[in-house]
Short mmCIF file of C-alpha atoms in Angstrom, two decimals:
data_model
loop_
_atom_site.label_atom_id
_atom_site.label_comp_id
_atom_site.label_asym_id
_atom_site.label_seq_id
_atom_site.Cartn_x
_atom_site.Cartn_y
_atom_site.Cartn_z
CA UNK A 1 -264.85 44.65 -52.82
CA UNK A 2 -265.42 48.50 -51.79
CA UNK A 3 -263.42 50.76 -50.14
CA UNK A 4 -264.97 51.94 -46.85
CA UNK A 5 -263.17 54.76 -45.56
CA UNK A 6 -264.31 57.40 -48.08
CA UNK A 7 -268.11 57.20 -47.73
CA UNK A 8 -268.66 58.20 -44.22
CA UNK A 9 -266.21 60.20 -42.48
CA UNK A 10 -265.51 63.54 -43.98
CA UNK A 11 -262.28 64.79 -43.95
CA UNK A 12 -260.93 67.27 -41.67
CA UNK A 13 -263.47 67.28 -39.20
CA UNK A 14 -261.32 66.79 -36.30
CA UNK A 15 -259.17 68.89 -35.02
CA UNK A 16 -255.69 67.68 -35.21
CA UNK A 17 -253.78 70.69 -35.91
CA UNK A 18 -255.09 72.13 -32.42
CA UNK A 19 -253.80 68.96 -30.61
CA UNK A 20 -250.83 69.06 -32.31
CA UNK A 21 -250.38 72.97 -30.64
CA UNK A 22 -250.99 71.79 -27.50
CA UNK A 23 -248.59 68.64 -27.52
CA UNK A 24 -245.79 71.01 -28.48
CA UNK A 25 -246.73 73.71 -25.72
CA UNK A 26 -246.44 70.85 -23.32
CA UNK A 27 -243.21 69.96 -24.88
CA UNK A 28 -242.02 73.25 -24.68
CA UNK A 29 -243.18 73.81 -20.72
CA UNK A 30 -241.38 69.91 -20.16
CA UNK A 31 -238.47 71.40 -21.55
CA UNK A 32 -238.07 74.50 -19.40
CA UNK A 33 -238.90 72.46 -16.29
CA UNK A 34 -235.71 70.32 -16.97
CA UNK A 35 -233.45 73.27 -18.29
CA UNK A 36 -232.07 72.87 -15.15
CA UNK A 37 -230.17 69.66 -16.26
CA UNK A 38 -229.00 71.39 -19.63
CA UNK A 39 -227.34 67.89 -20.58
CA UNK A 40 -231.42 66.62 -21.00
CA UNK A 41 -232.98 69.71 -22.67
CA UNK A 42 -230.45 69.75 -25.23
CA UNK A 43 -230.93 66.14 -26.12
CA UNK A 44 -234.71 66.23 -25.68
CA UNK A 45 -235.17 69.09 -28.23
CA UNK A 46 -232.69 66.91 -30.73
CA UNK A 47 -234.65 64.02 -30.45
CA UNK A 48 -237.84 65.72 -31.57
CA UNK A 49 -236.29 67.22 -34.51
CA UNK A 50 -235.19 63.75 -35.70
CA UNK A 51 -238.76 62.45 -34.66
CA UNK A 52 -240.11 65.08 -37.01
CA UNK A 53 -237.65 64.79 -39.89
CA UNK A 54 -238.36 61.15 -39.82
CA UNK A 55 -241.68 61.25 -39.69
CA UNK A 56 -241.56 64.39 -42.73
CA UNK A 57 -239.55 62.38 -44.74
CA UNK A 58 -241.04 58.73 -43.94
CA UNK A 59 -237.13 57.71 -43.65
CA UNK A 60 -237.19 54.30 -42.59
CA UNK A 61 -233.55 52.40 -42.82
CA UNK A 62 -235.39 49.38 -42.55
CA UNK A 63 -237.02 49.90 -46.38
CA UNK A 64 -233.15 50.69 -47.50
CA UNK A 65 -232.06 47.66 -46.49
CA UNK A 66 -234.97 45.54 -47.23
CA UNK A 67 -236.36 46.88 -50.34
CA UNK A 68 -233.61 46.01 -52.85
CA UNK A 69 -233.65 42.84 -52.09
CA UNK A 70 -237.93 42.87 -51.71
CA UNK A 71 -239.05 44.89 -54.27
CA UNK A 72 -235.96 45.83 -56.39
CA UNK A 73 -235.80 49.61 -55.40
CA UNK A 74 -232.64 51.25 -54.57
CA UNK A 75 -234.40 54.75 -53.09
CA UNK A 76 -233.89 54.69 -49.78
CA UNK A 77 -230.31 52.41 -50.11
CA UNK A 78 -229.37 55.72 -51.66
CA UNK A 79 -230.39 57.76 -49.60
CA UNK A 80 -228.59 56.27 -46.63
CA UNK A 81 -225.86 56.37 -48.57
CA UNK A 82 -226.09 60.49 -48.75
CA UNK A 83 -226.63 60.30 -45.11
CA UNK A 84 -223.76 58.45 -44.46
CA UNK A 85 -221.36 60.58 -46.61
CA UNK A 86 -222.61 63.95 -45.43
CA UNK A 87 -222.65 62.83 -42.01
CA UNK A 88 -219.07 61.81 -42.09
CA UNK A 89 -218.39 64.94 -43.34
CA UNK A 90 -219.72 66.61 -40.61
CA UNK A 91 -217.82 64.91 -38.14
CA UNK A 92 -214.71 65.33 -39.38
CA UNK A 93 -215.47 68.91 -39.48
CA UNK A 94 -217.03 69.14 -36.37
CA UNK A 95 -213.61 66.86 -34.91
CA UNK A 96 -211.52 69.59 -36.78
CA UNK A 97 -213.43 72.55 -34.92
CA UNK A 98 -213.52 71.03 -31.52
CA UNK A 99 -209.84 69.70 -31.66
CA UNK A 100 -210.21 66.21 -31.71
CA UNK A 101 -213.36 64.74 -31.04
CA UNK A 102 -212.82 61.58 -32.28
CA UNK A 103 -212.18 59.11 -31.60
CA UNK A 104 -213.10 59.40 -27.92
CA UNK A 105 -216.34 60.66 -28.36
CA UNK A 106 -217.18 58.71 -31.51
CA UNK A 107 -218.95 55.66 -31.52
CA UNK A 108 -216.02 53.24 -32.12
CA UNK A 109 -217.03 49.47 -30.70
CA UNK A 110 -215.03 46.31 -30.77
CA UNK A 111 -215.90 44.68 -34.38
CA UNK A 112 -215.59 40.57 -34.67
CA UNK A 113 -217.72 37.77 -35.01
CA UNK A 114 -220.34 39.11 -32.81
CA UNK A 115 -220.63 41.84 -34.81
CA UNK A 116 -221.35 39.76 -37.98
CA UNK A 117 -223.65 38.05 -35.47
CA UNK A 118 -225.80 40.77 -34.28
CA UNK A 119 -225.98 42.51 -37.98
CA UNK A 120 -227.42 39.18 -39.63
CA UNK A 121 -230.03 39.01 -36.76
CA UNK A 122 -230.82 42.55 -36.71
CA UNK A 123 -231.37 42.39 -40.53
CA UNK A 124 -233.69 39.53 -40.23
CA UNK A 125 -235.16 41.34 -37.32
CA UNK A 126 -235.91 44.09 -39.44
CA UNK A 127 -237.83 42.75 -41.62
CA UNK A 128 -239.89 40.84 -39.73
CA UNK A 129 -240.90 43.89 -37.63
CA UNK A 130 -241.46 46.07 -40.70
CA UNK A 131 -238.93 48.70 -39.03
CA UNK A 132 -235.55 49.60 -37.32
CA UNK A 133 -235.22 50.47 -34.29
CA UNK A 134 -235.55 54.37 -34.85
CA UNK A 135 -238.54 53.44 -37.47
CA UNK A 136 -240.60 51.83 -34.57
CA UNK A 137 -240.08 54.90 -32.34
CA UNK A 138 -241.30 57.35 -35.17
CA UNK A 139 -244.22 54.84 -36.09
CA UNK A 140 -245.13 54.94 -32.10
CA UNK A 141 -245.98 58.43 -32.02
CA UNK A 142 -247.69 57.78 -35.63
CA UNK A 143 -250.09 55.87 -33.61
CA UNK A 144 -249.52 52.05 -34.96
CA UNK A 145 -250.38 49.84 -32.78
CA UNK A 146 -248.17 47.11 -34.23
CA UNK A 147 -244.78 49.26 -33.07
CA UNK A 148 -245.77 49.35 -29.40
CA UNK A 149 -245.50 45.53 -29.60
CA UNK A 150 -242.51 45.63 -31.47
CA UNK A 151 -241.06 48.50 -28.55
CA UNK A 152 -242.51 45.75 -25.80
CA UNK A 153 -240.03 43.24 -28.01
CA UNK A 154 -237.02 45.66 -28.11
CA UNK A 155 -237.36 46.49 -24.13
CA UNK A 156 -237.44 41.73 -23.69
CA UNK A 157 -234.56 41.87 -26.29
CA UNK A 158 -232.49 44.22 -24.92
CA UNK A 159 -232.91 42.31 -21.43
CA UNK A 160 -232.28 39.14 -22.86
CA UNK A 161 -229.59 40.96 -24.94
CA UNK A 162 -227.34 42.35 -21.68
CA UNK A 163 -227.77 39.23 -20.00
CA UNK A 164 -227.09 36.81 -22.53
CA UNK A 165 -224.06 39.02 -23.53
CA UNK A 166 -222.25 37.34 -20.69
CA UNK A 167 -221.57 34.34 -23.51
CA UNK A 168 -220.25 37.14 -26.01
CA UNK A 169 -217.79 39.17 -23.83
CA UNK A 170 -215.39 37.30 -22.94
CA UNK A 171 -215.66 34.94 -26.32
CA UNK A 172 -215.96 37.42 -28.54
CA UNK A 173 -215.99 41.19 -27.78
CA UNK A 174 -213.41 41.43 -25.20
CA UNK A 175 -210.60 39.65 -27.86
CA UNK A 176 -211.83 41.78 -30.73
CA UNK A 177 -210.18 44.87 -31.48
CA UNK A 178 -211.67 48.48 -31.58
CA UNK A 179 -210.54 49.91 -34.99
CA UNK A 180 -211.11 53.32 -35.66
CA UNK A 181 -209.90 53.76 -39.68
CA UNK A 182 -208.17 57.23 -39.65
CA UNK A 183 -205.47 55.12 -36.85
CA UNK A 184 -204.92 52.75 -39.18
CA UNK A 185 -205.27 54.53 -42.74
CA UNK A 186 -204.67 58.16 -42.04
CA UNK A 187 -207.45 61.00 -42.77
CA UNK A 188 -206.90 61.38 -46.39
CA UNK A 189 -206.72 58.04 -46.99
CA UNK A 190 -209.74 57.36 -44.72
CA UNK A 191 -212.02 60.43 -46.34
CA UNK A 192 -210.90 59.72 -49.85
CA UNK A 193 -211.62 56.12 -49.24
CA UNK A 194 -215.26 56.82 -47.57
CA UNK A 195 -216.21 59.54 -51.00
CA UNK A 196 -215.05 57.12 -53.63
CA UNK A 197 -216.61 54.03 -51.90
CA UNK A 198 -219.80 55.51 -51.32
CA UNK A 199 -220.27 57.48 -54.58
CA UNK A 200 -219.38 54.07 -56.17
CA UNK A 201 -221.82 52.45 -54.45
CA UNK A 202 -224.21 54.93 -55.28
CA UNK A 203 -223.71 54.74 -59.08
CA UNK A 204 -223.93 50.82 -58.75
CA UNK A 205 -227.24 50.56 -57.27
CA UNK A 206 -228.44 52.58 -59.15
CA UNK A 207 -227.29 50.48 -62.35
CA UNK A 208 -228.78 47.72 -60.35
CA UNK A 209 -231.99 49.21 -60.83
CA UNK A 210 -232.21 50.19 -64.16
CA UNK A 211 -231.07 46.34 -64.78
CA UNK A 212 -233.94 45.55 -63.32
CA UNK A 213 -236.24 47.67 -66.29
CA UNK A 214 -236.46 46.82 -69.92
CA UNK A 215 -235.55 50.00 -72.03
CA UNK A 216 -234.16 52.15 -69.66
CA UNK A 217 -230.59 53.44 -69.65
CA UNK A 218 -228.90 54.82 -66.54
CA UNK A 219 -229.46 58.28 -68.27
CA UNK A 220 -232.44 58.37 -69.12
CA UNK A 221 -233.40 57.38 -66.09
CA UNK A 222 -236.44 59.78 -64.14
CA UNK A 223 -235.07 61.81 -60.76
CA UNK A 224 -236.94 60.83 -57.93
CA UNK A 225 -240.74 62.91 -57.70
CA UNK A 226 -241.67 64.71 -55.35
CA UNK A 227 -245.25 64.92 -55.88
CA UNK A 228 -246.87 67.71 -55.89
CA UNK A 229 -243.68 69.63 -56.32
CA UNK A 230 -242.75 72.46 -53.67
CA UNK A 231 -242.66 75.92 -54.98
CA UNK A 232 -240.27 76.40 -51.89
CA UNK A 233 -238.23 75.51 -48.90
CA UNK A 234 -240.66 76.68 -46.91
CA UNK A 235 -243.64 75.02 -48.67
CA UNK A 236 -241.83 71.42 -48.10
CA UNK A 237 -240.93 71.97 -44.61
CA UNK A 238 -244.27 73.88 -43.43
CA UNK A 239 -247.38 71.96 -45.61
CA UNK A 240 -248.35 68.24 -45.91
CA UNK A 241 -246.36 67.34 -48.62
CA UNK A 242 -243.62 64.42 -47.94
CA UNK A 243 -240.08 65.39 -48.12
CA UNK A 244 -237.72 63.62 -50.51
CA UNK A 245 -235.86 61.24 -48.87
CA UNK A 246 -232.51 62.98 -50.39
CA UNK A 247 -234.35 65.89 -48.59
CA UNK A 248 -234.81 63.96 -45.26
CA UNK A 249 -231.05 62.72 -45.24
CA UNK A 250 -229.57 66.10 -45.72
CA UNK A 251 -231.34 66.89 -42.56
CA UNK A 252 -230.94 64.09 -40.40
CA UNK A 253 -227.19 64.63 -40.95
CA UNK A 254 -227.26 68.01 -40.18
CA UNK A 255 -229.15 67.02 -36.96
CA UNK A 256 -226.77 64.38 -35.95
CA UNK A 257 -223.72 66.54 -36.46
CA UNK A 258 -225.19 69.11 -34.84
CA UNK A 259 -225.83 66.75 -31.46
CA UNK A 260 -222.36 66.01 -32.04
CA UNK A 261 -221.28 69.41 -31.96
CA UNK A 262 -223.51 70.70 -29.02
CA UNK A 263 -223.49 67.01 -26.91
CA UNK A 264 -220.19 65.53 -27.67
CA UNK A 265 -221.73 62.47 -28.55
CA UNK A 266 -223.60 61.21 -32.02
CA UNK A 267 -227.33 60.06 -31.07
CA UNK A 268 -227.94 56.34 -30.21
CA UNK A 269 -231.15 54.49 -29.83
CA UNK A 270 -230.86 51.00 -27.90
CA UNK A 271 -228.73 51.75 -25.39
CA UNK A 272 -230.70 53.77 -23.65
CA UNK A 273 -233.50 51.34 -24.28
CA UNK A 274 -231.26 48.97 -22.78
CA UNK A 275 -230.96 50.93 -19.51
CA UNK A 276 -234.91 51.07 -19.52
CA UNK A 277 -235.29 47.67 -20.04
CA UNK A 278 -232.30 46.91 -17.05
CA UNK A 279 -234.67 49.65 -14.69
CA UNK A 280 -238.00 47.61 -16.04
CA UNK A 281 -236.07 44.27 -15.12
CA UNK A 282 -235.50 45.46 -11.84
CA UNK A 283 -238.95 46.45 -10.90
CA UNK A 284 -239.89 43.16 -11.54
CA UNK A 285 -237.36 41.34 -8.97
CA UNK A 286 -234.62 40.50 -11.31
CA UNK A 287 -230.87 41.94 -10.79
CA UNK A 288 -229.36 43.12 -13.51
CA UNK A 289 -226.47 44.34 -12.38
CA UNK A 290 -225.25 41.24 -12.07
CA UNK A 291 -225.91 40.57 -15.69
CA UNK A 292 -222.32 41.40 -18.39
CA UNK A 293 -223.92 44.34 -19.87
CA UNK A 294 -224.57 46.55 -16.65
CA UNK A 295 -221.30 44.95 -14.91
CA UNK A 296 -218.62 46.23 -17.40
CA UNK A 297 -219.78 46.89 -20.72
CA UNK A 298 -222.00 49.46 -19.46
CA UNK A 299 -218.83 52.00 -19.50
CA UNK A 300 -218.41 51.48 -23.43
CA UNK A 301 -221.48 53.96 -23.56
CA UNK A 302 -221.93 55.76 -20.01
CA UNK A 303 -221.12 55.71 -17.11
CA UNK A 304 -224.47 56.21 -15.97
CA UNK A 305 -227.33 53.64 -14.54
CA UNK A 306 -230.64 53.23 -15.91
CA UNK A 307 -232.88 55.72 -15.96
CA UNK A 308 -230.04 58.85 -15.72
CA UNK A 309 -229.24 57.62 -19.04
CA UNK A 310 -229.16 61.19 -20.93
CA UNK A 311 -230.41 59.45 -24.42
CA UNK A 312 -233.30 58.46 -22.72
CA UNK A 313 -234.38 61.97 -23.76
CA UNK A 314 -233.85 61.22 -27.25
CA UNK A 315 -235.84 58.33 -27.57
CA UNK A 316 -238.98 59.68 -25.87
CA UNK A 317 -238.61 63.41 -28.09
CA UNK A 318 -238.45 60.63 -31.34
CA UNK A 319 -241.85 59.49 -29.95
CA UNK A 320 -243.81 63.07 -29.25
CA UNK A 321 -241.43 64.68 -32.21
CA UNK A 322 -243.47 62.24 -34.85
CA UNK A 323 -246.90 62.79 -32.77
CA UNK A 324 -246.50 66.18 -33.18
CA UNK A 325 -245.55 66.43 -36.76
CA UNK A 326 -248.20 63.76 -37.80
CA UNK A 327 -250.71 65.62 -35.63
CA UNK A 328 -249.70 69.03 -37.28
CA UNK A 329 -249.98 67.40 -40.73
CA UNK A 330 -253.35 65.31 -40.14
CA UNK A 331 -252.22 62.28 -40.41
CA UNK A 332 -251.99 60.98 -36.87
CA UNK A 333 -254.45 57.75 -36.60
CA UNK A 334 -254.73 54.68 -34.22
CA UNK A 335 -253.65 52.20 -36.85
CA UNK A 336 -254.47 48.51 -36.27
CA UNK A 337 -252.81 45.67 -37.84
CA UNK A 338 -254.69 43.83 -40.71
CA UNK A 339 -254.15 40.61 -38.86
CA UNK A 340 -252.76 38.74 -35.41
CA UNK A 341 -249.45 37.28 -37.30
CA UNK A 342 -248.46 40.46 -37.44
CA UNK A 343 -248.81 41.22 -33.61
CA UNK A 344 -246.58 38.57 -33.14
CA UNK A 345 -243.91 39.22 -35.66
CA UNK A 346 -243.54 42.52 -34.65
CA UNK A 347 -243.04 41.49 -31.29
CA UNK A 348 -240.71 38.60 -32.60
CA UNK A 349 -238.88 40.95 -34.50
CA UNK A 350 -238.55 43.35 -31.43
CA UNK A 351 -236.91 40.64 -29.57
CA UNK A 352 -234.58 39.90 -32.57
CA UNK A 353 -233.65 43.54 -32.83
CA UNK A 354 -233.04 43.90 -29.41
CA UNK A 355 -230.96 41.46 -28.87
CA UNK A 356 -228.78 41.35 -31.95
CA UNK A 357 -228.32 45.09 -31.40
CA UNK A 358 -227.10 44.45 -27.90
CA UNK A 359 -224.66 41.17 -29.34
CA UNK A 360 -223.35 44.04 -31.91
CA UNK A 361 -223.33 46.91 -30.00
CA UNK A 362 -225.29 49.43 -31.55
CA UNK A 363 -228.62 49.62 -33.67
CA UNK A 364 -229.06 51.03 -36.81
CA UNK A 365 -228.85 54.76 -35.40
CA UNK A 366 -226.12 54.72 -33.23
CA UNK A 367 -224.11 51.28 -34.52
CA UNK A 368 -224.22 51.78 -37.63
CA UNK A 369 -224.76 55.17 -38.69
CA UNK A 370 -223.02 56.53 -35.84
CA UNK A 371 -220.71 54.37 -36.15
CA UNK A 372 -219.83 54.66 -39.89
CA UNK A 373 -219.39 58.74 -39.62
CA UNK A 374 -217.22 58.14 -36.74
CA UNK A 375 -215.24 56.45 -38.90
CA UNK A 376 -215.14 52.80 -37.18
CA UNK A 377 -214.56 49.92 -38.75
CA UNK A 378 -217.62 48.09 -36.75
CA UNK A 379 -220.70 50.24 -38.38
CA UNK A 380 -219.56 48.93 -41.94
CA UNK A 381 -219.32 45.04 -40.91
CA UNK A 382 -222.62 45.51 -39.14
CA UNK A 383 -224.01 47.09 -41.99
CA UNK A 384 -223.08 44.71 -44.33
CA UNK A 385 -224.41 41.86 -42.53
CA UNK A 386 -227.65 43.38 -42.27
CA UNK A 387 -228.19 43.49 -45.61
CA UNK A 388 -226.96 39.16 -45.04
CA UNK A 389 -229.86 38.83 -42.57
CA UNK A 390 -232.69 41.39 -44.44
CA UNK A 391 -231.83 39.34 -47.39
CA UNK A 392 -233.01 36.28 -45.65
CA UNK A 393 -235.72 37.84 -43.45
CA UNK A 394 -237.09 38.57 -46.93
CA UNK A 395 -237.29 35.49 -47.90
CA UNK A 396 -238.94 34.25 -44.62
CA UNK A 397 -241.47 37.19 -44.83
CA UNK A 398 -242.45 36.14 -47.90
CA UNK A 399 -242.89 32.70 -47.31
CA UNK A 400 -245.24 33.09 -44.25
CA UNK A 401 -245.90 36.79 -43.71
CA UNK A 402 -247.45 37.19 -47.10
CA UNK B 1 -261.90 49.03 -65.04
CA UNK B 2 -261.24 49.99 -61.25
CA UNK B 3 -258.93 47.52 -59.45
CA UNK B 4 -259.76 48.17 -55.83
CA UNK B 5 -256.68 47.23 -52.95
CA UNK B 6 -257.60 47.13 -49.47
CA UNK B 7 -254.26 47.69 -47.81
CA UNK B 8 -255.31 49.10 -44.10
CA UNK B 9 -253.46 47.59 -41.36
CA UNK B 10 -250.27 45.98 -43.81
CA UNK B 11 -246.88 46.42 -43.32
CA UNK B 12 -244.33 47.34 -45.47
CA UNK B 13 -243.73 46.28 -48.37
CA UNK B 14 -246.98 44.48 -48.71
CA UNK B 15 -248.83 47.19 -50.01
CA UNK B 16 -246.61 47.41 -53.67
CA UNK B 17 -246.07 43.53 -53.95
CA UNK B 18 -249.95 43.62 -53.78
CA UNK B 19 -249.95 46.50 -56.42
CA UNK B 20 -247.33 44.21 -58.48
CA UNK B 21 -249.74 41.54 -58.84
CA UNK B 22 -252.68 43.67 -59.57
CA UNK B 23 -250.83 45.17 -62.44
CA UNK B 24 -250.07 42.21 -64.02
CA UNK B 25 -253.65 41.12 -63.94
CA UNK B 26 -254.41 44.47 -64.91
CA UNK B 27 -255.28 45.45 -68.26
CA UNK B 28 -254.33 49.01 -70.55
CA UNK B 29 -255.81 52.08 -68.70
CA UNK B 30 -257.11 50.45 -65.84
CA UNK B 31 -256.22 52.15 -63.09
CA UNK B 32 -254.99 50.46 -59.47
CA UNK B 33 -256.54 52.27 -56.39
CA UNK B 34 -254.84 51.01 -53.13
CA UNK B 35 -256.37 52.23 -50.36
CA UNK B 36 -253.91 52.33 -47.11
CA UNK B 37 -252.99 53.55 -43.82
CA UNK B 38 -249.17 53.31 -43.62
CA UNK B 39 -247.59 56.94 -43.70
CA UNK B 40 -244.95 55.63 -45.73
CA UNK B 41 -246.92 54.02 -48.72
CA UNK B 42 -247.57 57.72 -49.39
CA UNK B 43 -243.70 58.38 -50.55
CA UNK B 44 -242.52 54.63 -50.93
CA UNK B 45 -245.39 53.15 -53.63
CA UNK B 46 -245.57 56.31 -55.89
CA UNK B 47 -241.60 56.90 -56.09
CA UNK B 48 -241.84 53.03 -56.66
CA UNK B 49 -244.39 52.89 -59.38
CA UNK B 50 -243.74 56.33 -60.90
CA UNK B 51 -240.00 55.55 -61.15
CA UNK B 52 -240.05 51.63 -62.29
CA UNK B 53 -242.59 51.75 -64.49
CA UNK B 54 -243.42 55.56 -65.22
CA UNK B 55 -247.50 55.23 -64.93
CA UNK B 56 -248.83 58.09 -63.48
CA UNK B 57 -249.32 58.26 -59.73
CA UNK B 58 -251.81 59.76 -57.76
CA UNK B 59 -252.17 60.42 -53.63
CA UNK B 60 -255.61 61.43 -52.57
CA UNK B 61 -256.42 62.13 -49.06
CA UNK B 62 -259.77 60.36 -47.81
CA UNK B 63 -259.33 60.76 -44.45
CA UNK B 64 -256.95 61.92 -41.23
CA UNK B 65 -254.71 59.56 -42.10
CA UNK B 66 -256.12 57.17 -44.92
CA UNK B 67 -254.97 58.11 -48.69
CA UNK B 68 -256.08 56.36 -52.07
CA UNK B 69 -253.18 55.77 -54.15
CA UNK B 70 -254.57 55.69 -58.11
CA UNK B 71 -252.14 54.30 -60.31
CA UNK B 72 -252.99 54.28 -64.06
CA UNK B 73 -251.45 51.22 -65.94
CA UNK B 74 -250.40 52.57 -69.45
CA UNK B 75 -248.27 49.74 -70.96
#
């Protein structure tokens, strides 16, 4: 078998760098058009730093929670364990500075069953799609082709999601109590709790891995390459090498504390998507107003009706934040899936993730990181039960993805 | 010997189990060379391989895009 692709084209002939310029001018001249509605500007320019952070740093949470169980590697499990810790410790700063923050403007959801629900579809969901929810927006601007399926997925999830949630509510999520830890723990307890638990969770994966090795003891275990090394700072942020993902955590933390700080709010991903898909849903003759999601649940996020959804913002700078940085760094490409199954288990797995994340309340941004650093009990039963669900959605992939 | 992987157009984490199978086929010094499309291959199979099994790792860019991953099996 040969490998095509290096015989013919030669690289750097196009001229990617210059596209990437003008994408971010246009950015730039969007953003001043809207400065009146300083609410949207502000989020806009957040969500293309986290479009270009994950794209830099190729964070995917999908690969953390997938991988150990896939492949046996703990990298990215660890490093959303950094990002969880330093983002927690950001917004109990940030709640210090502004005077009490949280819980009101934290992301604090009723947890119960439909939480354990939602996090073992959304795991399986995961892994079906190859990505989270924030992964497919970052892979959209990367130019696969497979993600746009998987968004087309997310926007029939979500509907199917805030409709179907009219079998949840009053089951499940209106009985279920919101439980945000420092209420019931205290703050010391609460922060000593989150430190210890995650640092011990840290040091246990990575035993896990070095389990999984003949001959190699916890210390003499290798720190993570980052190939070819960067001289500087600047030389990681500003050339085409990848960030470490310890690299791309302490940054997306940073980032989401800092929306916290500046918005009020910590960034979210589907329910906006939710109030696009509810807007889309109308346009094609269906009411969803009528449906349990837009009718009272709507006011667990905002009080606001499709398309003046503020996050909205975020989600589309995710999308032109990764064009740009892939553009900038050459690697933006119209990437076609190897074969048809995979059309359809991305889209598959955008349905699954849409819905589950409507069922639970949050995806893997704003449920369960957001939801973790805010200190709520929900983001750690969701997270746990999406490693339940990517555990079997690896073995399904496996079996007939492979 | 060269152990050529077409990996264009698969999702993660196809491209390392692929690599995982090759290796074991593989034989001393022969070197892997995956060649693949997914962004994240770039960081996810050479902190795999480099870390798990310590053979050295190499990211070559063919195209906008498109990167040959060499990895040299040494044990």
């Amino acid at each position: 078998m040969a490998l095509s692709a290096a015989s013919n084209i030669s690289y750097g002939k196009t001229r990617q760098i210059y596209w990437s310029l003008l994408v971010f001018v246009i950015y730039i001249l969007f953003l001043v058009l809207i400065k009146n509605n300083r609410e949207a500007s502000v989020i806009a320019s957040f969500g293309f730093i986290f479009g270009y952070i994950l794209q830099r740093s190729r964070f995917c949470f999908a690969a953390g929670f997938r991988d150990i169980f896939m492949i046996r590697n703990t990298a990215l499990t660890r490093a959303i364990l950094l990002l969880l810790l330093l983002t927690s410790i950001g917004f109990f700063f940030i709640h210090l500075i502004r005077g009490g923050l949280l819980p009101n403007n934290g992301i604090i959801y009723p947890v119960g069953l439909h939480t354990v629900a939602g996090g073992v579809i959304f795991g399986f969901g995961l892994v079906i799609a190859g990505n989270c929810v924030s992964g497919c927006l970052m892979r959209m601007g990367e130019g696969y082709i497979m993600q746009w399926f998987t968004f087309v997925g997310l926007m029939i999830g979500s509907a199917l999601g805030a409709w179907n949630l009219g079998w949840w509510g009053p089951r499940f999520i209106e009985n279920s109590p919101k439980i945000f830890l420092p209420d019931t723990l205290g703050w010391f307890v609460t922060l000593a709790a989150y430190i210890i638990l995650i640092i011990v969770l840290y040091f246990f994966l990575f035993w896990y891995e070095c389990s999984t090795l003949k001959g190699i003891s916890l210390f003499s275990f290798r720190k993570e390459p980052r190939f070819p090394p960067a001289k500087s700072l600047g030389q990681m942020l500003f050339t085409g090498r990848n960030w470490s993902y310890s690299f791309g955590a302490v940054a997306l933390s940073i980032t989401n504390v800092m929306t916290l700080y500046i918005w009020g709010k910590p960034a979210g991903i589907t329910g906006e998507l939710t109030h696009l898909a509810g807007w889309l849903s109308c346009r094609v003759g269906l009411l969803p107003s009528d449906w349990y999601y837009f009718e009272k649940l709507i006011f667990f996020e905002s009080r606001r009706i499709y398309l003046e959804h503020p996050l909205l913002y975020l989600s589309a700078g995710i999308v032109i934040g990764s064009f740009f940085a892939s553009l900038l760094h050459r690697e933006f490409r119209v990437r076609h899936p190897k074969s048809a199954k995979f059309i359809i288990s991305a889209l598959v797995g955008g349905i699954l993730l849409g819905y589950s994340s409507r069922v639970a309340m949050g995806c893997n941004f704003g449920g369960f990181w957001g939801g973790i650093s805010s200190f709520s009990l929900h983001g750690w039963v969701f997270g746990i039960f999406i490693f339940v669900g990517a555990y079997l959605g690896g073995k399904f992939f496996m079996r007939y993805l492979i | 010997m060269d152990h050529p992987i077409d990996a264009l157009g698969d999702i993660c984490p196809i491209p390392i189990i692929k690599i995982e199978k090759k290796l074991k086929e593989a034989g001393i010094s022969d070197r892997i060379i995956l060649e693949s499309d997914h962004t994240c291959s770039t960081s996810s199979v050479v902190n795999h391989f480099k870390k798990k099994y310590d053979y050295p790792t190499e990211v070559i860019t063919v195209d906008e895009g498109i990167w040959h991953i060499i990895i040299t099996k040494t044990s």
